[in-house]
Amino acid sequence: MTTYVDYLMIICLPSELVKEISRYKQASVNAIGHFEAMHTPAYITITHQVRCKPFLAQPAIARMEQRISSLPPAELYLNGFGYFSHGSAAKTIYAQIEPTQRNENWFKLLAMQMGIKLKDFTPNVTIVKNIPATTFNKLWPNFHNRKFKYPFTVNSLTILHKDTFTEHDEWRVYRELSFGNKLSAF
């Protein structure tokens, strides 16, 4: 039997920033109660690949590692909060990465080096995920127009993995791909 694996490709954040985002999550729990992913550490999701065959995915990741090493590290800047609507039923609140042409170009280059397409990609750090609209309406005033600024450097891409069909399986680090600054793209 062929085993299938899910891969989650993320950018890990500095520990001080993870702690700061955890404070916002805890304040949200105090305001609205429990919500999905309230205990999940903060990170930037790049892509989630579902039901992959490891004998195909692992060589592709090895090739990706070579291409990723040519990317320069990125200087990103969190600036305020935003939200996504999931239809009319649910919303997600996030810390937004300041949209600059440089950041946009870096994320496009990252996707190209990974060999993936990122349609309608908005890099962000999730605070409160997938909450009902009524709960969002109660919580959003606490985030709207709130000042939150945090600069940080991105040096690597973390690839997590777990078995697709194993119940309650947890994400484990598969590989850490470092950006090697071999290009002078900017």
Rosetta silent file (secondary structure, phi, psi, omega in degrees, C-alpha in Angstrom):
SEQUENCE: MTTYVDYLMIICLPSELVKEISRYKQASVNAIGHFEAMHTPAYITITHQVRCKPFLAQPAIARMEQRISSLPPAELYLNGFGYFSHGSAAKTIYAQIEPTQRNENWFKLLAMQMGIKLKDFTPNVTIVKNIPATTFNKLWPNFHNRKFKYPFTVNSLTILHKDTFTEHDEWRVYRELSFGNKLSAF
SCORE:     score description
SCORE:     0.000 S_00000001
   1 L     0.000  136.664  178.429    0.000    0.000    0.000 S_00000001
   2 L   -82.559  130.956  175.976    1.229    3.459   -0.878 S_00000001
   3 L   -88.909  139.139  176.655    1.436    5.884    2.007 S_00000001
   4 L  -107.870  145.963 -176.971    0.356    9.435    1.350 S_00000001
   5 E  -130.033  141.296  171.997    1.889   12.440    3.069 S_00000001
   6 E   -97.836  141.377  177.229    0.750   16.049    3.492 S_00000001
   7 E  -120.858  135.209  176.465    3.382   18.788    3.366 S_00000001
   8 E  -120.029  118.537 -177.569    2.993   22.227    4.920 S_00000001
   9 E  -105.699  119.777 -172.079    5.554   24.804    3.789 S_00000001
  10 E  -133.182  162.404  168.839    5.901   27.707    6.193 S_00000001
  11 E  -109.247  118.175  178.240    8.133   30.567    7.179 S_00000001
  12 E   -76.431  150.859 -177.308    8.912   30.416   10.879 S_00000001
  13 L  -106.070  158.854  175.466    8.988   33.668   12.817 S_00000001
  14 L   -59.141  147.295 -175.030   11.452   34.913   15.445 S_00000001
  15 H   -58.800  -34.986  179.033   10.585   33.633   18.933 S_00000001
  16 H   -64.523  -38.207  178.849    9.869   37.155   20.255 S_00000001
  17 H   -70.272  -39.278  177.153    7.313   37.679   17.482 S_00000001
  18 H   -59.532  -41.580  178.637    5.728   34.265   18.138 S_00000001
  19 H   -64.696  -41.104 -179.912    5.300   35.308   21.800 S_00000001
  20 H   -64.558  -43.404  178.002    3.759   38.636   20.791 S_00000001
  21 H   -64.723  -37.341  177.419    1.260   36.929   18.452 S_00000001
  22 H   -60.724  -35.836  177.163    0.448   34.460   21.259 S_00000001
  23 H   -63.336  -41.238  177.833   -0.487   37.434   23.447 S_00000001
  24 H   -66.508  -38.458  177.883   -2.961   38.610   20.791 S_00000001
  25 H   -64.185  -44.010 -179.554   -4.380   35.092   20.522 S_00000001
  26 H   -64.920  -40.268  176.863   -4.820   34.871   24.299 S_00000001
  27 H   -62.192  -35.852  177.790   -6.497   38.281   24.419 S_00000001
  28 H   -68.046  -39.956  176.332   -8.848   37.039   21.694 S_00000001
  29 H   -60.469  -42.683  179.756   -9.664   33.905   23.718 S_00000001
  30 H   -62.979  -31.465 -177.594  -10.467   36.167   26.684 S_00000001
  31 H   -84.411  -38.652 -172.282  -12.816   38.232   24.474 S_00000001
  32 H  -123.903   -6.259 -176.326  -14.613   35.526   22.462 S_00000001
  33 L    90.750 -168.257 -174.530  -13.723   32.141   23.962 S_00000001
  34 L   -67.827  148.522  176.992  -12.056   29.216   22.213 S_00000001
  35 L  -149.252  163.169 -179.172  -11.415   29.188   18.461 S_00000001
  36 L   -57.522  133.930  175.055   -9.678   27.036   15.872 S_00000001
  37 L    66.365   25.551 -178.729   -5.845   27.115   16.049 S_00000001
  38 L   -68.718  -21.781  179.695   -5.756   29.254   19.187 S_00000001
  39 L  -103.943    1.996 -179.505   -2.731   27.281   20.458 S_00000001
  40 L   -73.831  131.755  176.410   -0.942   27.015   17.118 S_00000001
  41 L   -62.603  153.225 -177.680    2.387   28.872   17.036 S_00000001
  42 L   -76.066  140.123  175.196    2.535   31.820   14.649 S_00000001
  43 E  -162.684  173.563  175.704    4.054   31.388   11.173 S_00000001
  44 E  -107.169  118.429  177.883    3.494   32.404    7.551 S_00000001
  45 E   -80.475  129.211  175.486    1.904   29.664    5.463 S_00000001
  46 E   -97.368  -51.873  177.738    3.273   29.464    1.931 S_00000001
  47 E  -158.272  154.956  176.708    1.507   26.334    0.668 S_00000001
  48 E  -124.590  111.939  179.665   -0.195   23.166    1.861 S_00000001
  49 E  -101.103  121.461 -172.295    0.301   20.159   -0.395 S_00000001
  50 E  -107.019  142.874  172.373   -2.181   17.390    0.360 S_00000001
  51 E    54.295   57.677  179.747   -2.026   13.654   -0.318 S_00000001
  52 E   -95.852  149.727  173.611    1.430   13.526   -1.902 S_00000001
  53 L   -89.220  118.184 -175.229    3.342   10.378   -2.772 S_00000001
  54 H   -56.439  -34.841 -178.259    6.656   10.609   -0.876 S_00000001
  55 H   -67.754  -17.673  173.278    8.661    8.896   -3.640 S_00000001
  56 H   -96.655  -40.822 -175.098    7.679   11.802   -5.927 S_00000001
  57 H   -70.630  -40.945 -175.094    7.609   14.642   -3.380 S_00000001
  58 H   -64.036  -44.518  174.219   10.947   14.013   -1.692 S_00000001
  59 H   -63.938  -34.441  178.119   13.101   14.301   -4.861 S_00000001
  60 H   -65.294  -38.747  177.910   11.100   17.411   -5.826 S_00000001
  61 H   -66.911  -38.016  177.603   11.856   18.929   -2.414 S_00000001
  62 H   -62.358  -41.709  177.203   15.567   18.119   -2.855 S_00000001
  63 H   -66.931  -38.952  178.412   15.554   19.975   -6.201 S_00000001
  64 H   -61.586  -38.465 -179.506   13.624   22.810   -4.596 S_00000001
  65 H   -58.798  -40.190  178.755   16.289   23.065   -1.895 S_00000001
  66 H   -64.520  -44.166 -179.128   18.933   23.798   -4.521 S_00000001
  67 H   -69.202  -39.382 -178.990   16.827   26.533   -6.125 S_00000001
  68 H   -63.068  -33.128 -177.448   15.778   28.039   -2.769 S_00000001
  69 L   -64.445  -15.207  178.186   19.421   28.416   -1.746 S_00000001
  70 L   -84.848  -12.041 -179.601   19.787   31.045   -4.480 S_00000001
  71 L   -76.547  142.061  172.982   17.158   33.319   -2.894 S_00000001
  72 L   -77.472  153.278  171.173   18.277   36.181   -0.680 S_00000001
  73 L   -59.948  157.385 -178.371   16.828   36.400    2.836 S_00000001
  74 E  -113.633  141.241  172.160   13.869   38.775    3.049 S_00000001
  75 E   -97.986  111.369 -179.762   13.312   41.740    5.316 S_00000001
  76 E  -111.642  161.558 -175.204    9.594   41.735    6.159 S_00000001
  77 E  -143.002  114.597  174.053    7.584   44.148    8.244 S_00000001
  78 E   -77.452  135.087 -178.100    4.309   43.452   10.025 S_00000001
  79 E  -146.083   93.371  176.297    2.141   46.546    9.999 S_00000001
  80 E    82.355 -166.765 -174.596   -1.353   46.380   11.484 S_00000001
  81 E  -128.881  156.189  175.922   -4.118   43.839   11.049 S_00000001
  82 E  -145.230 -175.513  178.125   -6.452   42.669    8.329 S_00000001
  83 E  -151.240  154.054  173.373   -9.003   39.933    7.758 S_00000001
  84 E  -108.532  145.508  171.668  -10.164   37.408    5.189 S_00000001
  85 E  -103.596  132.925  175.053  -13.808   36.538    4.585 S_00000001
  86 E  -106.118   78.049 -171.844  -14.678   32.900    4.002 S_00000001
  87 L    71.077 -151.889  178.151  -18.002   33.562    2.331 S_00000001
  88 L   -97.011   -4.195 -171.764  -20.487   35.293    4.604 S_00000001
  89 L   -91.094  -29.383 -173.382  -20.228   32.684    7.344 S_00000001
  90 E  -146.679  159.762 -179.950  -16.668   33.016    8.721 S_00000001
  91 E  -142.647  158.183  176.669  -13.645   35.293    8.916 S_00000001
  92 E  -127.237  131.057  177.113   -9.949   35.104    9.814 S_00000001
  93 E  -100.944  137.774 -177.964   -8.027   37.953   11.474 S_00000001
  94 E  -141.753  159.678  169.277   -4.318   38.262   10.739 S_00000001
  95 E   -84.597  128.712 -173.392   -1.279   40.483   11.241 S_00000001
  96 E   -95.731  141.388  174.386   -0.523   41.887    7.822 S_00000001
  97 E   -84.410  129.856 -177.670    2.830   42.049    6.135 S_00000001
  98 L   -57.155  122.563 -177.802    3.366   45.489    4.713 S_00000001
  99 L   -79.447  106.885  175.051    2.748   45.195    0.971 S_00000001
 100 L  -120.822  160.234  177.970    5.753   46.598   -0.857 S_00000001
 101 H   -61.259  -37.892  179.074    6.941   45.947   -4.392 S_00000001
 102 H   -61.983  -46.890  178.736   10.108   44.406   -2.955 S_00000001
 103 H   -63.437  -44.751  179.666    8.126   41.961   -0.770 S_00000001
 104 H   -58.870  -44.970  178.018    5.778   41.114   -3.633 S_00000001
 105 H   -63.173  -39.735 -179.728    8.741   40.390   -5.920 S_00000001
 106 H   -64.561  -44.750  179.911   10.424   38.259   -3.252 S_00000001
 107 H   -66.867  -35.499  175.728    7.314   36.115   -2.701 S_00000001
 108 H   -64.466  -42.571  178.069    6.866   35.715   -6.483 S_00000001
 109 H   -65.166  -39.589  176.695   10.493   34.612   -6.775 S_00000001
 110 H   -59.051  -48.878  179.699   10.011   32.223   -3.846 S_00000001
 111 H   -60.368  -41.947  179.748    7.000   30.629   -5.564 S_00000001
 112 H   -63.581  -43.983  179.738    8.924   30.365   -8.814 S_00000001
 113 H   -68.617  -28.018  176.952   11.908   28.722   -7.096 S_00000001
 114 H   -79.575  -18.603 -177.688    9.533   26.337   -5.302 S_00000001
 115 L    76.006   32.439 -179.722    7.857   25.471   -8.591 S_00000001
 116 L  -126.458  163.558  173.899    4.364   26.327   -7.317 S_00000001
 117 L  -107.626  133.209  178.161    1.661   28.824   -8.189 S_00000001
 118 L  -115.393   86.570 -178.497    0.389   31.112   -5.450 S_00000001
 119 L   -78.249  132.035  178.981   -2.934   32.434   -6.708 S_00000001
 120 L    51.774   42.025 -177.056   -4.344   35.358   -4.709 S_00000001
 121 L   -81.749  124.905  174.312   -1.579   34.916   -2.116 S_00000001
 122 L  -121.407  102.373  179.874   -1.567   37.382    0.775 S_00000001
 123 L   -62.961  134.693 -176.371    1.349   36.683    3.121 S_00000001
 124 E  -161.059  169.706  175.121    0.149   37.030    6.697 S_00000001
 125 E  -118.968  110.887 -175.907    0.382   35.772   10.267 S_00000001
 126 E   -66.208  133.985  174.489   -2.930   34.297   11.419 S_00000001
 127 E  -104.210  -59.914 -178.160   -4.245   35.498   14.770 S_00000001
 128 E  -126.019  122.076 -171.691   -7.841   34.180   14.881 S_00000001
 129 E  -107.280  131.325  166.385   -8.870   31.588   12.317 S_00000001
 130 E    55.043   53.499  179.484  -12.249   30.820   10.812 S_00000001
 131 E   -99.248  151.635  178.472  -14.575   32.438   13.354 S_00000001
 132 E   -59.732  151.951 -177.438  -18.300   33.066   12.770 S_00000001
 133 H   -57.454  -38.285 -179.700  -19.215   36.507   11.436 S_00000001
 134 H   -65.685  -38.782  177.490  -21.048   37.449   14.655 S_00000001
 135 H   -68.772  -40.245  176.136  -17.957   36.617   16.726 S_00000001
 136 H   -57.864  -45.584 -179.233  -15.780   38.533   14.254 S_00000001
 137 H   -59.845  -30.595  177.697  -18.019   41.590   14.643 S_00000001
 138 H   -76.863  -36.563 -173.428  -17.429   41.446   18.398 S_00000001
 139 H   -89.486  -36.149 -173.489  -13.637   40.980   18.103 S_00000001
 140 H   -54.928  -38.120  178.268  -12.646   43.106   15.090 S_00000001
 141 H   -56.968  -24.718  177.052  -13.015   46.487   16.875 S_00000001
 142 H   -73.196  -20.364 -178.500  -10.135   45.356   19.136 S_00000001
 143 L  -105.925  -33.007 -176.369   -7.869   44.989   16.066 S_00000001
 144 L   -57.598  126.984  179.275   -9.184   47.655   13.698 S_00000001
 145 L    64.872    9.712  176.303   -6.787   50.623   13.556 S_00000001
 146 L   -75.241  135.895  177.706   -4.575   49.079   16.285 S_00000001
 147 L   -78.866  127.222  174.623   -0.902   49.873   15.820 S_00000001
 148 L  -150.019  108.612 -177.490    1.272   46.777   15.493 S_00000001
 149 E  -126.705  131.982 -179.471    4.660   47.107   13.856 S_00000001
 150 E  -155.923  112.688  175.439    7.349   44.457   13.828 S_00000001
 151 E   -87.295  146.353  176.014   10.307   44.076   11.422 S_00000001
 152 E  -157.244  162.263 -179.367   11.960   40.675   10.993 S_00000001
 153 E  -109.910  137.175  178.094   14.243   38.762    8.643 S_00000001
 154 E  -102.852  117.791 -177.634   13.282   35.555    6.860 S_00000001
 155 L  -110.527  -12.219 -175.558   16.253   33.200    6.456 S_00000001
 156 E  -157.780  164.864  175.012   14.622   29.869    5.677 S_00000001
 157 E  -114.474  128.165  179.535   11.591   27.883    4.565 S_00000001
 158 E  -102.659  132.287  176.985   10.420   25.093    6.879 S_00000001
 159 E  -110.301  118.859  176.554    8.739   22.021    5.433 S_00000001
 160 E  -101.766  156.826  177.431    6.494   20.094    7.821 S_00000001
 161 E  -146.808  157.990  173.688    4.935   16.726    7.047 S_00000001
 162 E  -158.903  157.429  177.296    2.404   14.235    8.403 S_00000001
 163 E   -67.506  136.590 -176.615    0.663   11.096    7.182 S_00000001
 164 L   -64.462  -44.937 -170.254   -2.462   11.974    5.241 S_00000001
 165 L  -103.624    8.948  177.341   -4.745    9.274    6.597 S_00000001
 166 L   -88.370  122.689 -179.480   -3.486    8.881   10.180 S_00000001
 167 L   -66.593  140.040  175.506   -5.970   10.334   12.636 S_00000001
 168 L    58.259   25.943  176.160   -4.653   13.002   15.003 S_00000001
 169 L   -72.221  144.050 -179.220   -1.206   12.922   13.435 S_00000001
 170 L  -104.052  152.301  177.376    0.886   15.967   14.272 S_00000001
 171 L   -68.040  136.915  176.842    3.053   18.015   11.956 S_00000001
 172 E  -126.089  149.166  178.583    6.772   17.181   12.152 S_00000001
 173 E   -69.799  124.383  175.821    9.693   19.048   10.620 S_00000001
 174 E   -93.157  -48.317 -178.632   10.730   17.320    7.409 S_00000001
 175 E  -160.121  149.543  175.064   13.365   19.774    6.225 S_00000001
 176 E  -112.844  119.276 -178.342   14.611   23.328    6.731 S_00000001
 177 E  -105.758  118.581 -176.763   15.629   25.044    3.486 S_00000001
 178 E   -88.037  142.429  172.481   17.952   28.023    3.918 S_00000001
 179 L   -82.704  128.541 -170.325   17.982   31.060    1.699 S_00000001
 180 L  -102.058   -4.282  177.625   21.552   31.442    0.531 S_00000001
 181 L    58.553   38.432  179.295   21.627   34.963   -0.888 S_00000001
 182 L   -87.047  -10.658  177.962   23.348   33.817   -4.073 S_00000001
 183 L  -107.019  150.949  170.444   21.275   36.167   -6.259 S_00000001
 184 L  -111.097   59.961 -172.716   21.332   39.912   -6.385 S_00000001
 185 L   -73.630  -20.427 -175.073   17.729   40.072   -7.558 S_00000001
 186 L  -119.155    0.000    0.000   16.888   43.296   -5.749 S_00000001
